[in-house]
Coordinates of C-alpha atoms and ligand atoms in Angstrom, one line a residue:
X1 CA 215.6 -8.1 -48.8
X2 CA 214.9 -5.0 -46.2
X3 CA 216.9 -2.7 -44.6
X4 CA 216.8 -1.2 -40.8
X5 CA 215.8 2.6 -41.8
X6 CA 218.0 4.8 -40.4
X7 CA 216.9 7.3 -37.4
X8 CA 215.7 10.3 -39.1
X9 CA 217.0 12.5 -36.2
X10 CA 220.0 12.0 -34.2
X11 CA 219.4 9.4 -31.4
X12 CA 220.2 12.1 -28.6
X13 CA 218.8 14.7 -30.0
X14 CA 214.9 13.4 -28.4
X15 CA 216.4 13.1 -24.6
X16 CA 215.2 12.8 -21.9
X17 CA 211.9 11.7 -23.1
X18 CA 213.7 9.3 -24.9
X19 CA 217.2 8.7 -24.6
X20 CA 219.6 7.8 -27.1
X21 CA 220.5 4.2 -24.9
X22 CA 216.5 3.5 -25.4
X23 CA 216.7 3.9 -29.7
X24 CA 219.8 1.5 -29.2
X25 CA 217.6 -1.3 -27.6
X26 CA 215.1 0.3 -29.5
X27 CA 215.8 0.8 -33.4
X28 CA 219.6 -0.9 -33.0
X29 CA 217.9 -4.2 -31.5
X30 CA 214.0 -4.5 -31.9
X31 CA 213.7 -3.0 -34.9
X32 CA 216.5 -4.7 -36.4
X33 CA 215.4 -8.2 -34.9
X34 CA 212.2 -7.1 -36.7
X35 CA 213.6 -6.9 -40.0
X36 CA 216.5 -9.7 -39.9
X37 CA 213.6 -12.3 -39.0
X38 CA 211.3 -11.2 -41.7
X39 CA 213.9 -11.2 -44.0
X40 CA 214.7 -14.9 -42.7
X41 CA 211.0 -15.7 -42.5
X42 CA 210.9 -14.6 -46.3
X43 CA 213.4 -16.8 -47.7
X44 CA 212.2 -19.0 -50.2
X45 CA 208.3 -18.6 -49.7
X46 CA 206.2 -16.5 -52.4
X47 CA 206.8 -13.9 -50.6
X48 CA 210.0 -13.3 -51.1
X49 CA 211.4 -10.6 -53.3
X50 CA 208.1 -8.6 -52.6
X51 CA 207.2 -5.0 -51.7
X52 CA 206.8 -4.4 -47.5
X53 CA 202.8 -3.3 -49.0
X54 CA 202.5 -7.1 -50.8
X55 CA 204.0 -9.6 -47.8
X56 CA 201.6 -7.2 -45.3
X57 CA 198.8 -7.9 -47.7
X58 CA 200.2 -11.0 -48.0
X59 CA 200.5 -12.5 -45.2
X60 CA 197.6 -11.1 -42.6
X61 CA 195.2 -13.9 -41.3
X62 CA 197.2 -15.7 -42.9
X63 CA 201.0 -16.2 -42.1
X64 CA 200.7 -14.8 -39.0
X65 CA 204.5 -15.0 -38.3
X66 CA 205.8 -13.2 -41.3
X67 CA 202.9 -10.5 -40.7
X68 CA 203.6 -9.6 -37.5
X69 CA 207.1 -9.1 -37.8
X70 CA 206.4 -7.2 -41.2
X71 CA 203.7 -5.3 -39.7
X72 CA 206.2 -4.3 -36.7
X73 CA 209.5 -3.1 -39.9
X74 CA 206.1 -0.2 -41.1
X75 CA 205.2 0.3 -38.0
X76 CA 208.7 1.3 -36.3
X77 CA 209.9 2.7 -39.8
X78 CA 206.3 5.1 -39.2
X79 CA 206.7 6.0 -35.5
X80 CA 210.4 7.0 -36.5
X81 CA 209.2 9.1 -38.9
X82 CA 206.7 10.8 -36.3
X83 CA 208.9 11.8 -34.0
X84 CA 210.9 15.4 -33.9
X85 CA 213.7 17.2 -32.3
X86 CA 211.6 20.0 -32.3
X87 CA 208.3 21.1 -30.5
X88 CA 205.5 21.4 -33.7
X89 CA 202.2 21.6 -34.1
X90 CA 199.5 20.6 -36.6
X91 CA 198.7 23.6 -39.3
X92 CA 196.8 23.8 -42.0
X93 CA 194.2 21.4 -43.1
X94 CA 195.4 19.0 -40.6
X95 CA 194.7 21.0 -37.8
X96 CA 191.4 22.0 -39.7
X97 CA 190.5 18.2 -40.2
X98 CA 191.1 18.0 -36.3
X99 CA 189.4 20.5 -35.3
X100 CA 186.3 19.2 -37.3
X101 CA 186.5 15.7 -36.2
X102 CA 186.8 16.5 -32.7
X103 CA 186.2 19.5 -31.5
X104 CA 189.4 21.0 -30.9
X105 CA 193.4 20.0 -30.8
X106 CA 193.3 19.5 -26.6
X107 CA 190.3 16.8 -27.6
X108 CA 191.9 14.9 -29.6
X109 CA 194.6 15.0 -27.5
X110 CA 192.9 13.4 -24.6
X111 CA 191.6 11.1 -26.7
X112 CA 194.7 9.5 -27.9
X113 CA 196.1 10.1 -25.0
X114 CA 192.8 7.7 -23.1
X115 CA 194.0 5.0 -26.1
X116 CA 197.6 5.0 -25.4
X117 CA 197.5 5.1 -21.4
X118 CA 194.3 2.1 -21.4
X119 CA 196.0 0.4 -23.4
X120 CA 196.1 -3.4 -22.1
X121 CA 199.6 -5.1 -22.9
X122 CA 201.4 -4.2 -26.1
X123 CA 200.2 -2.4 -29.0
X124 CA 199.9 0.9 -30.8
X125 CA 198.0 4.4 -30.6
X126 CA 197.1 5.3 -33.6
X127 CA 195.7 8.2 -35.7
X128 CA 193.9 7.7 -38.8
X129 CA 192.4 9.3 -41.9
X130 CA 188.9 6.3 -42.6
X131 CA 187.7 5.5 -46.1
X132 CA 185.0 8.2 -45.6
X133 CA 187.9 10.9 -44.5
X134 CA 187.0 11.3 -41.1
X135 CA 190.5 11.2 -38.8
X136 CA 189.6 8.4 -36.0
X137 CA 191.9 7.5 -32.9
X138 CA 192.5 3.9 -31.8
X139 CA 194.7 1.0 -30.4
X140 CA 196.3 -1.5 -32.2
X141 CA 197.2 -4.8 -30.4
X142 CA 200.4 -6.5 -31.1
X143 CA 201.7 -6.5 -34.2
X144 CA 198.3 -4.9 -35.7
X145 CA 198.7 -2.4 -37.8
X146 CA 196.6 -0.3 -39.8
X147 CA 198.9 -0.3 -43.0
X148 CA 197.7 -1.4 -46.4
X149 CA 194.2 -1.2 -45.0
X150 CA 191.2 1.0 -45.8
X151 CA 192.2 3.2 -43.0
X152 CA 195.4 5.9 -43.7
X153 CA 198.3 6.0 -41.2
X154 CA 198.7 9.4 -40.2
X155 CA 200.3 9.2 -36.1
X156 CA 201.0 6.2 -33.7
X157 CA 203.1 5.8 -30.7
X158 CA 204.2 2.0 -29.5
X159 CA 202.4 1.6 -26.5
X160 CA 205.1 -1.7 -26.2
X161 CA 207.4 -1.7 -23.0
X162 CA 210.6 -1.7 -24.7
X163 CA 209.7 2.1 -26.0
X164 CA 209.4 3.7 -22.4
X165 CA 211.3 1.0 -19.8
X166 CA 214.3 2.1 -19.8
X167 CA 213.8 6.4 -19.6
X168 CA 210.5 6.2 -17.3
X169 CA 210.0 2.3 -16.1
X170 CA 206.0 1.2 -16.1
X171 CA 205.4 5.0 -16.1
X172 CA 203.3 4.6 -19.5
X173 CA 201.4 8.1 -18.6
X174 CA 204.9 10.0 -18.5
X175 CA 206.0 9.2 -21.7
X176 CA 203.0 9.8 -23.3
X177 CA 202.7 13.2 -22.0
X178 CA 206.2 14.0 -23.3
X179 CA 205.3 12.5 -26.7
X180 CA 203.3 15.6 -27.6
X181 CA 206.9 18.0 -27.3
X182 CA 208.4 15.4 -29.9
X183 CA 205.5 14.7 -32.1
X184 CA 206.9 15.4 -36.3
X185 CA 203.5 17.1 -37.6
X186 CA 205.1 18.1 -40.6
X187 CA 205.2 14.8 -41.4
X188 CA 201.5 13.6 -40.2
X189 CA 200.4 16.3 -42.7
X190 CA 201.7 14.8 -46.0
X191 CA 200.6 11.8 -44.8
Ligands
MN201 MN1 208.8 -0.9 -30.4

């Protein structure tokens, strides 16, 4: 059985960027729905009582219904951990790696923002560490996830409409612009 994790911050502490009402829906309805449907989907299957890693690895390219639910559980849990009520900046080795692979922090932000803004339809913008150690930004469609691949997930932003529609309506750009004031770089640095 998978459980819905608690938000690692007070649900009203990221307003006005993302309101408590959005978290009531995004965490309390959408994420909870993925968890409940995932538990129902694996019940009685050979993926019952497996870890999330085993379920994601075991369903990828084989059982899309299970994979989508498991991947969304991972993606949302990771996304909550990427958020902070306090503005932070990357430090130490992470800051060095960003400068090394993107040229500067501003250039990284521009590339990540471009991918998030331009992403067509539902999905996720990710910063990942590739197998060779290089940091890269890329978009993933729908529920797709870098989790348990040869890439290491570092930072993500949910660009499904349900992430921003209550607070920003159709203005995904405003949602992305405010994201930079709420990134938990201390979490990203531990990945
Ligand atoms: Mn979402």
